[in-house]
Tab-separated table of C-alpha atoms in Angstrom:
chain	number	residue	atom	x	y	z
A	1	MET	CA	-29.413	-7.390	18.128
A	2	ASP	CA	-26.460	-8.185	20.404
A	3	THR	CA	-25.891	-5.094	22.539
A	4	GLN	CA	-23.559	-6.433	25.236
A	5	ARG	CA	-20.550	-6.518	22.912
A	6	PRO	CA	-21.053	-2.877	21.780
A	7	ARG	CA	-21.486	-1.877	25.413
A	8	LEU	CA	-18.184	-3.510	26.393
A	9	ALA	CA	-16.389	-2.096	23.352
A	10	THR	CA	-17.666	1.400	24.150
A	11	ALA	CA	-16.520	0.997	27.763
A	12	VAL	CA	-13.054	0.165	26.411
A	13	MET	CA	-13.083	3.468	24.510
A	14	PHE	CA	-13.949	5.265	27.752
A	15	PHE	CA	-11.058	3.393	29.394
A	16	VAL	CA	-8.673	4.606	26.673
A	17	SER	CA	-9.831	8.196	27.130
A	18	GLY	CA	-9.433	8.060	30.899
A	19	ALA	CA	-6.062	6.338	30.686
A	20	VAL	CA	-4.431	9.052	28.574
A	21	ILE	CA	-5.603	11.673	31.072
A	22	GLY	CA	-4.220	9.568	33.921
A	23	VAL	CA	-0.830	9.326	32.218
A	24	TRP	CA	-0.697	13.067	31.595
A	25	ALA	CA	-1.794	13.989	35.132
A	26	ALA	CA	0.789	11.666	36.674
A	27	ASN	CA	3.555	13.164	34.513
A	28	VAL	CA	2.849	16.838	35.228
A	29	PRO	CA	5.694	17.007	37.813
A	30	PHE	CA	8.099	15.444	35.277
A	31	VAL	CA	7.152	18.008	32.629
A	32	ARG	CA	7.400	20.879	35.095
A	33	ASP	CA	10.868	19.810	36.250
A	34	ARG	CA	12.057	19.063	32.711
A	35	LEU	CA	11.203	22.583	31.547
A	36	ASP	CA	11.913	24.236	34.912
A	37	ALA	CA	8.526	25.922	34.516
A	38	SER	CA	6.848	27.946	37.226
A	39	THR	CA	3.369	27.055	38.438
A	40	THR	CA	1.986	30.104	36.651
A	41	THR	CA	3.661	29.162	33.366
A	42	LEU	CA	2.428	25.589	33.628
A	43	GLY	CA	-1.070	26.850	34.358
A	44	LEU	CA	-1.018	28.979	31.215
A	45	CYS	CA	0.090	25.955	29.183
A	46	LEU	CA	-2.788	23.967	30.636
A	47	LEU	CA	-5.086	26.668	29.293
A	48	ALA	CA	-3.941	25.622	25.813
A	49	MET	CA	-5.113	22.058	26.469
A	50	ALA	CA	-8.478	23.271	27.695
A	51	ALA	CA	-8.768	25.613	24.710
A	52	GLY	CA	-8.133	22.731	22.316
A	53	SER	CA	-10.840	20.641	23.972
A	54	VAL	CA	-13.433	23.400	24.174
A	55	LEU	CA	-12.843	24.494	20.563
A	56	THR	CA	-13.059	20.942	19.213
A	57	MET	CA	-16.167	19.837	21.099
A	58	PRO	CA	-18.780	21.899	19.206
A	59	LEU	CA	-17.131	20.970	15.901
A	60	ALA	CA	-17.328	17.300	16.848
A	61	GLY	CA	-20.958	17.788	17.842
A	62	ARG	CA	-21.827	19.185	14.420
A	63	GLU	CA	-19.907	16.415	12.673
A	64	LEU	CA	-21.858	13.826	14.667
A	65	GLN	CA	-24.997	14.969	12.849
A	66	ARG	CA	-23.433	13.704	9.612
A	67	ARG	CA	-21.160	10.840	10.628
A	68	PRO	CA	-21.748	7.781	12.844
A	69	SER	CA	-20.662	8.225	16.444
A	70	ARG	CA	-18.831	4.887	16.289
A	71	ALA	CA	-16.629	6.157	13.428
A	72	MET	CA	-15.873	9.409	15.248
A	73	THR	CA	-14.996	7.518	18.431
A	74	ARG	CA	-12.675	5.169	16.549
A	75	LEU	CA	-10.911	8.170	15.016
A	76	GLY	CA	-10.489	9.734	18.446
A	77	ALA	CA	-9.093	6.491	19.880
A	78	LEU	CA	-6.568	6.414	17.043
A	79	LEU	CA	-5.399	10.005	17.568
A	80	VAL	CA	-5.435	10.538	21.322
A	81	PRO	CA	-2.756	8.013	22.475
A	82	PRO	CA	0.094	9.419	20.339
A	83	ALA	CA	-1.073	12.955	21.136
A	84	ALA	CA	-0.733	12.174	24.856
A	85	VAL	CA	3.001	11.543	24.443
A	86	LEU	CA	3.700	14.891	22.749
A	87	PRO	CA	3.688	17.048	25.927
A	88	LEU	CA	6.304	14.764	27.487
A	89	LEU	CA	8.606	15.345	24.508
A	90	ALA	CA	8.393	19.156	24.615
A	91	SER	CA	11.715	20.901	25.247
A	92	THR	CA	10.379	24.476	25.455
A	93	VAL	CA	7.322	26.086	26.982
A	94	TRP	CA	6.002	27.016	23.542
A	95	GLN	CA	6.336	23.426	22.367
A	96	LEU	CA	4.494	22.300	25.496
A	97	ALA	CA	1.649	24.739	24.851
A	98	LEU	CA	1.299	23.547	21.249
A	99	ALA	CA	1.495	19.880	22.277
A	100	LEU	CA	-1.158	20.388	24.951
A	101	PHE	CA	-3.400	22.210	22.482
A	102	LEU	CA	-3.206	19.272	20.051
A	103	PHE	CA	-3.732	16.809	22.898
A	104	GLY	CA	-6.753	18.814	24.036
A	105	CYS	CA	-8.216	18.725	20.520
A	106	CYS	CA	-7.963	14.927	20.450
A	107	VAL	CA	-9.433	14.637	23.947
A	108	GLY	CA	-12.362	16.841	22.919
A	109	LEU	CA	-13.008	14.689	19.848
A	110	ILE	CA	-13.083	11.354	21.653
A	111	ASP	CA	-14.956	12.750	24.670
A	112	VAL	CA	-17.931	14.016	22.679
A	113	SER	CA	-17.976	11.060	20.292
A	114	MET	CA	-17.811	8.307	22.897
A	115	ASN	CA	-20.493	9.944	25.048
A	116	ALA	CA	-22.761	10.300	22.019
A	117	HIS	CA	-22.192	6.642	21.191
A	118	GLY	CA	-22.877	5.768	24.817
A	119	VAL	CA	-26.300	7.377	24.453
A	120	ALA	CA	-26.871	5.338	21.281
A	121	VAL	CA	-25.983	2.146	23.161
A	122	GLU	CA	-28.418	3.120	25.923
A	123	ARG	CA	-31.163	3.534	23.347
A	124	ALA	CA	-30.395	0.198	21.716
A	125	MET	CA	-30.351	-1.619	25.057
A	126	GLY	CA	-33.365	0.205	26.462
A	127	THR	CA	-31.668	0.533	29.843
A	128	ALA	CA	-29.198	2.780	31.656
A	129	VAL	CA	-25.522	2.071	30.957
A	130	MET	CA	-23.875	5.509	31.008
A	131	SER	CA	-22.543	5.235	34.565
A	132	SER	CA	-20.835	1.919	33.828
A	133	LEU	CA	-19.272	3.480	30.725
A	134	HIS	CA	-17.933	6.358	32.803
A	135	ALA	CA	-16.643	3.785	35.292
A	136	GLY	CA	-14.442	2.641	32.422
A	137	TRP	CA	-13.083	6.192	32.205
A	138	SER	CA	-12.356	6.270	35.947
A	139	PHE	CA	-10.617	2.889	35.902
A	140	GLY	CA	-8.656	4.045	32.858
A	141	GLY	CA	-7.435	7.067	34.783
A	142	LEU	CA	-6.342	4.857	37.664
A	143	ALA	CA	-4.575	2.512	35.215
A	144	GLY	CA	-2.757	5.381	33.505
A	145	ALA	CA	-1.588	6.876	36.780
A	146	GLY	CA	-0.695	3.422	38.105
A	147	ALA	CA	1.374	2.519	35.044
A	148	THR	CA	3.246	5.799	35.376
A	149	ALA	CA	3.898	5.158	39.077
A	150	VAL	CA	5.242	1.676	38.318
A	151	GLY	CA	7.540	3.144	35.684
A	152	HIS	CA	8.859	5.678	38.193
A	153	ALA	CA	9.432	2.926	40.766
A	154	LEU	CA	11.422	0.911	38.233
A	155	GLY	CA	13.521	3.930	37.301
A	156	ALA	CA	12.291	4.005	33.701
A	157	ASP	CA	12.212	7.168	31.616
A	158	PRO	CA	8.640	8.533	31.906
A	159	ARG	CA	8.569	9.146	28.158
A	160	ALA	CA	9.400	5.512	27.453
A	161	THR	CA	6.794	4.313	29.956
A	162	ALA	CA	4.166	6.548	28.386
A	163	ALA	CA	5.059	5.432	24.864
A	164	VAL	CA	4.752	1.737	25.739
A	165	PHE	CA	1.448	2.303	27.522
A	166	MET	CA	0.109	4.296	24.568
A	167	VAL	CA	0.880	1.389	22.235
A	168	VAL	CA	-1.249	-0.796	24.508
A	169	LEU	CA	-4.067	1.763	24.359
A	170	LEU	CA	-3.817	1.952	20.573
A	171	VAL	CA	-4.197	-1.823	20.356
A	172	LEU	CA	-7.192	-1.715	22.711
A	173	GLY	CA	-8.831	0.944	20.548
A	174	LEU	CA	-8.169	-0.956	17.338
A	175	VAL	CA	-9.617	-4.157	18.808
A	176	ALA	CA	-12.668	-2.496	20.370
A	177	GLY	CA	-13.514	-0.211	17.434
A	178	PRO	CA	-15.051	-2.782	15.056
A	179	ARG	CA	-17.101	-4.209	17.934
A	180	MET	CA	-18.891	-0.975	18.853
A	181	GLY	CA	-22.005	-1.985	16.937
A	182	GLU	CA	-23.989	-0.378	14.156
A	183	MET	CA	-26.009	1.914	16.418
A	184	SER	CA	-25.200	5.627	16.268
A	185	ALA	CA	-26.491	8.789	17.894
A	186	ALA	CA	-26.974	10.348	14.454
A	187	ASP	CA	-28.864	7.298	13.177
A	188	ALA	CA	-31.242	7.302	16.126
A	189	ALA	CA	-31.982	10.998	15.819
A	190	ALA	CA	-32.492	10.839	12.062
A	191	SER	CA	-34.875	7.919	12.346
A	192	GLY	CA	-37.037	9.739	14.853
A	193	ASP	CA	-36.319	7.161	17.552
A	194	PRO	CA	-38.857	7.903	20.264
A	195	ALA	CA	-36.470	6.804	22.961
A	196	ALA	CA	-34.310	9.758	22.046
A	197	GLY	CA	-36.601	11.949	24.038
A	198	ALA	CA	-36.592	9.844	27.181
A	199	PRO	CA	-35.627	11.805	30.272
A	200	ALA	CA	-32.654	10.527	32.208
A	201	SER	CA	-34.809	9.655	35.179
A	202	ALA	CA	-37.296	7.531	33.368
A	203	GLY	CA	-36.028	5.629	30.363
A	204	ALA	CA	-39.569	5.619	28.982
A	205	PRO	CA	-40.453	6.828	25.493
A	206	ALA	CA	-41.260	10.490	25.098
A	207	ALA	CA	-44.633	11.696	23.998
A	208	ALA	CA	-45.261	11.365	20.306
A	209	GLY	CA	-43.728	14.183	18.324
A	210	ALA	CA	-41.964	15.581	21.342
A	211	GLY	CA	-38.827	16.586	19.525
A	212	ALA	CA	-39.246	15.995	15.829
A	213	GLY	CA	-39.412	19.669	14.937
A	214	ALA	CA	-36.581	20.724	17.172
A	215	ARG	CA	-34.117	18.000	16.292
A	216	GLY	CA	-31.261	19.080	14.101
A	217	ARG	CA	-30.703	22.306	16.044
A	218	VAL	CA	-27.148	23.101	17.103
A	219	ARG	CA	-27.774	26.044	19.423
A	220	PRO	CA	-28.263	24.683	22.967
A	221	SER	CA	-31.881	24.468	24.089
A	222	ARG	CA	-33.013	25.764	27.472
A	223	ALA	CA	-33.004	22.258	28.962
A	224	VAL	CA	-29.473	21.627	27.703
A	225	VAL	CA	-28.307	24.973	29.119
A	226	VAL	CA	-29.597	23.949	32.567
A	227	ILE	CA	-27.930	20.553	32.284
A	228	GLY	CA	-24.718	22.263	31.158
A	229	ALA	CA	-24.786	24.521	34.219
A	230	LEU	CA	-25.056	21.501	36.520
A	231	VAL	CA	-22.246	19.715	34.646
A	232	PHE	CA	-20.137	22.881	34.989
A	233	ALA	CA	-20.666	22.824	38.763
A	234	LEU	CA	-19.842	19.119	39.118
A	235	PHE	CA	-16.732	19.311	36.940
A	236	MET	CA	-15.597	22.357	38.891
A	237	CYS	CA	-15.955	20.398	42.132
A	238	GLU	CA	-14.207	17.347	40.695
A	239	GLY	CA	-11.298	19.466	39.481
A	240	ALA	CA	-11.040	21.238	42.825
A	241	LEU	CA	-10.880	18.006	44.840
A	242	THR	CA	-8.457	16.486	42.344
A	243	ASP	CA	-6.048	19.423	42.533
A	244	TRP	CA	-6.434	20.593	46.132
A	245	SER	CA	-7.270	17.565	48.306
A	246	ALA	CA	-3.637	16.433	48.612
A	247	LEU	CA	-2.521	19.962	49.493
A	248	TYR	CA	-5.295	20.224	52.101
A	249	LEU	CA	-4.148	16.980	53.743
A	250	ASP	CA	-0.495	17.982	53.581
A	251	ARG	CA	-0.604	21.650	54.512
A	252	ASP	CA	-3.738	22.046	56.606
A	253	LEU	CA	-3.869	18.648	58.335
A	254	GLY	CA	-0.115	18.044	58.511
A	255	THR	CA	-0.054	14.554	56.997
A	256	SER	CA	2.907	12.948	55.254
A	257	ALA	CA	3.326	13.327	51.500
A	258	SER	CA	2.445	9.667	50.917
A	259	LEU	CA	-0.767	9.920	52.947
A	260	ALA	CA	-1.661	13.138	51.144
A	261	ALA	CA	-1.317	11.330	47.826
A	262	ILE	CA	-3.706	8.653	49.073
A	263	GLY	CA	-6.315	11.399	49.442
A	264	TYR	CA	-6.798	11.703	45.697
A	265	GLY	CA	-6.710	7.915	45.431
A	266	ALA	CA	-9.597	7.701	47.897
A	267	PHE	CA	-11.615	10.225	45.901
A	268	ALA	CA	-10.843	8.584	42.540
A	269	GLY	CA	-11.527	5.121	43.941
A	270	GLY	CA	-14.886	6.276	45.247
A	271	MET	CA	-15.717	7.668	41.811
A	272	ALA	CA	-14.810	4.395	40.091
A	273	CYS	CA	-16.808	2.254	42.523
A	274	GLY	CA	-19.820	4.556	42.421
A	275	ARG	CA	-19.927	4.468	38.638
A	276	THR	CA	-19.605	0.687	38.578
A	277	PHE	CA	-22.932	0.338	40.393
A	278	GLY	CA	-24.508	3.547	39.098
A	279	ASP	CA	-26.618	2.012	36.332
A	280	ALA	CA	-28.208	-0.528	38.669
A	281	LEU	CA	-28.962	2.220	41.170
A	282	LYS	CA	-30.478	4.384	38.452
A	283	ARG	CA	-32.800	1.580	37.374
A	284	ARG	CA	-33.798	1.007	40.990
A	285	VAL	CA	-34.347	4.549	42.289
A	286	GLY	CA	-34.387	6.722	39.136
A	287	GLY	CA	-31.915	9.229	37.768
A	288	VAL	CA	-33.237	12.288	39.592
A	289	THR	CA	-33.156	10.577	42.990
A	290	LEU	CA	-29.668	9.196	42.363
A	291	LEU	CA	-28.387	12.604	41.269
A	292	ARG	CA	-29.981	14.372	44.236
A	293	PHE	CA	-28.778	12.016	46.962
A	294	GLY	CA	-25.375	11.538	45.342
A	295	ALA	CA	-24.713	15.274	45.209
A	296	LEU	CA	-26.055	15.656	48.755
A	297	THR	CA	-23.714	12.896	49.953
A	298	ALA	CA	-20.747	14.652	48.350
A	299	SER	CA	-21.773	17.970	49.891
A	300	VAL	CA	-22.139	16.554	53.405
A	301	ALA	CA	-18.894	14.564	53.095
A	302	VAL	CA	-16.821	17.599	52.096
A	303	ALA	CA	-18.439	19.789	54.757
A	304	ALA	CA	-17.809	17.153	57.431
A	305	MET	CA	-14.197	16.779	56.316
A	306	LEU	CA	-13.621	20.502	56.759
A	307	LEU	CA	-15.414	20.658	60.111
A	308	VAL	CA	-13.710	17.621	61.683
A	309	GLY	CA	-10.231	18.338	60.333
A	310	ALA	CA	-8.735	14.905	61.089
A	311	PRO	CA	-6.551	13.055	58.527
A	312	GLY	CA	-8.195	9.628	58.886
A	313	PHE	CA	-11.671	11.094	58.733
A	314	ALA	CA	-10.656	13.186	55.723
A	315	LEU	CA	-9.716	10.054	53.756
A	316	VAL	CA	-13.099	8.486	54.521
A	317	ALA	CA	-14.830	11.744	53.609
A	318	LEU	CA	-13.005	11.949	50.274
A	319	LEU	CA	-14.012	8.356	49.509
A	320	LEU	CA	-17.651	9.226	50.266
A	321	ALA	CA	-17.385	12.423	48.219
A	322	GLY	CA	-16.168	10.363	45.269
A	323	LEU	CA	-19.007	7.874	45.701
A	324	GLY	CA	-21.539	10.685	45.876
A	325	ALA	CA	-20.225	12.676	42.929
A	326	ALA	CA	-19.540	9.613	40.780
A	327	ASN	CA	-22.797	9.395	38.858
A	328	GLY	CA	-23.643	13.067	38.498
A	329	VAL	CA	-21.789	13.629	35.227
A	330	PRO	CA	-22.882	10.330	33.576
A	331	LEU	CA	-26.506	11.021	34.521
A	332	LEU	CA	-26.358	14.547	33.142
A	333	PHE	CA	-24.611	13.465	29.937
A	334	SER	CA	-27.347	10.883	29.464
A	335	ALA	CA	-29.993	13.528	30.105
A	336	ALA	CA	-28.405	15.791	27.481
A	337	GLY	CA	-28.240	12.946	24.975
A	338	HIS	CA	-31.923	12.188	25.538
A	339	ALA	CA	-33.065	15.835	25.413
A	340	ARG	CA	-36.341	16.179	23.507
A	341	ASP	CA	-35.447	19.329	21.609
A	342	MET	CA	-31.860	18.776	20.470
A	343	ASP	CA	-29.788	16.083	18.758
A	344	ALA	CA	-27.508	14.023	20.988
A	345	GLY	CA	-24.221	15.081	19.349
A	346	PRO	CA	-24.594	18.865	19.675
A	347	ALA	CA	-26.243	18.515	23.100
A	348	ILE	CA	-23.389	16.440	24.497
A	349	ALA	CA	-20.862	18.772	22.861
A	350	ALA	CA	-22.495	21.733	24.618
A	351	VAL	CA	-22.517	20.176	28.085
A	352	SER	CA	-18.991	18.775	27.562
A	353	ALA	CA	-17.700	22.261	26.775
A	354	ALA	CA	-19.442	23.617	29.885
A	355	GLY	CA	-17.926	20.835	31.964
A	356	TYR	CA	-14.402	21.360	30.685
A	357	PHE	CA	-14.723	25.074	31.332
A	358	GLY	CA	-15.659	24.242	34.928
A	359	LEU	CA	-12.752	21.830	35.178
A	360	LEU	CA	-10.481	24.603	33.878
A	361	ALA	CA	-11.879	27.491	35.902
A	362	GLY	CA	-12.555	25.673	39.176
A	363	PRO	CA	-9.086	24.967	40.577
A	364	PRO	CA	-7.629	28.433	39.776
A	365	LEU	CA	-10.696	30.192	41.199
A	366	LEU	CA	-10.485	28.196	44.394
A	367	GLY	CA	-6.770	28.938	44.471
A	368	PHE	CA	-7.527	32.662	44.440
A	369	VAL	CA	-10.065	32.189	47.240
A	370	ALA	CA	-7.532	30.155	49.223
A	371	ASP	CA	-4.932	32.909	48.829
A	372	ALA	CA	-7.442	35.483	50.051
A	373	THR	CA	-8.744	33.335	52.947
A	374	THR	CA	-7.709	29.730	53.630
A	375	LEU	CA	-7.877	26.480	51.670
A	376	PRO	CA	-10.653	25.045	53.886
A	377	TRP	CA	-12.827	28.077	53.110
A	378	ALA	CA	-12.112	27.595	49.418
A	379	LEU	CA	-13.062	23.907	49.591
A	380	ALA	CA	-16.289	24.915	51.313
A	381	ILE	CA	-17.364	26.171	47.874
A	382	VAL	CA	-17.312	22.528	46.730
A	383	ALA	CA	-19.781	21.617	49.469
A	384	LEU	CA	-21.958	24.559	48.454
A	385	LEU	CA	-21.943	23.771	44.723
A	386	THR	CA	-22.779	20.096	45.202
A	387	ALA	CA	-25.656	21.153	47.451
A	388	VAL	CA	-26.895	23.423	44.642
A	389	VAL	CA	-26.761	20.480	42.217
A	390	ALA	CA	-28.768	18.364	44.671
A	391	ALA	CA	-31.388	21.093	44.989
A	392	ASN	CA	-31.745	21.358	41.204
A	393	ALA	CA	-31.666	17.644	40.361
A	394	ARG	CA	-35.261	17.678	39.103
A	395	ARG	CA	-34.330	20.244	36.461
A	396	ALA	CA	-31.886	17.778	34.915
A	397	GLU	CA	-34.684	15.882	33.210
A	398	GLY	CA	-34.145	16.190	29.469
């Protein structure tokens, strides 16, 4: 069976998902200015997006037990591009909250479905591919933000730029969808595929009968709860560096606004590069080792950035933090999908919900800490959490 075409098609779906997030993130200032919304009001509206995602994810996980992951992913790729334009069209705060809720629902659907299908592709190929799929998401985010920046530079209406870009994403999804292959997370679980129980660090078949009796459960197993906790920590750190790194460079290190913006670019670029080579590294050193040393690299990089306090060094540190953190989430999603005692769909839905909660809770919590102390002390929590992930890497085996 040809598996390279399904792998590429699935990576395109990850690209689509990342691109819509990139477009939204780059247009947050436009939406804020258009509605003249305060930071607090905008934060409450963002809660609606997170609520939509978190509410949809377990429903998508249950549906994946009955429907092919490829079909669910194709549906998500059809819905999420137009949904991404809705927040930019809102003329009141209430309209924005509703638009973000609907957008969050679509994001939750495609996120769970494409990750479940990514696990199915891994099983069909018999090798690690999840990091390269998530690299597609990272490059999609860069493309979405880049397209928005180009539109701003040309003086185009952000809504028009977003609409044109979403048409491109719709076409990509329609072209990639039929090429995703016949494999499915639900099919593999139902057939008792022994590779379904392979831990993320090994890729070897599980012991006979390891999960046959437990498969079909929806309530998260103990192993999935542990994996979800680690995903929560990593997403919290990713959200914190995404939201606060530019402010740290600008306010605490006194850089220019343009250099501060490069800070997030360094972090995102490190994430994209790390995920591009993540699968090869996993095959070479194993998932546990890659997770441990990656998280440790991120921890040391952030700690060094805070201790040195120099703008140039901070950019290098953010690049290294992105490289280190890049493969943590793909490795843990793969581990959840290969858990011995739970189907891939519900398992990935559970850890996705935990991750999005971390992404939601992390930046505001660190903001409260920064208000009470300083932003460097708040960012020190990122170094601490990534160190905790490194120390518990062995527990991420499904």
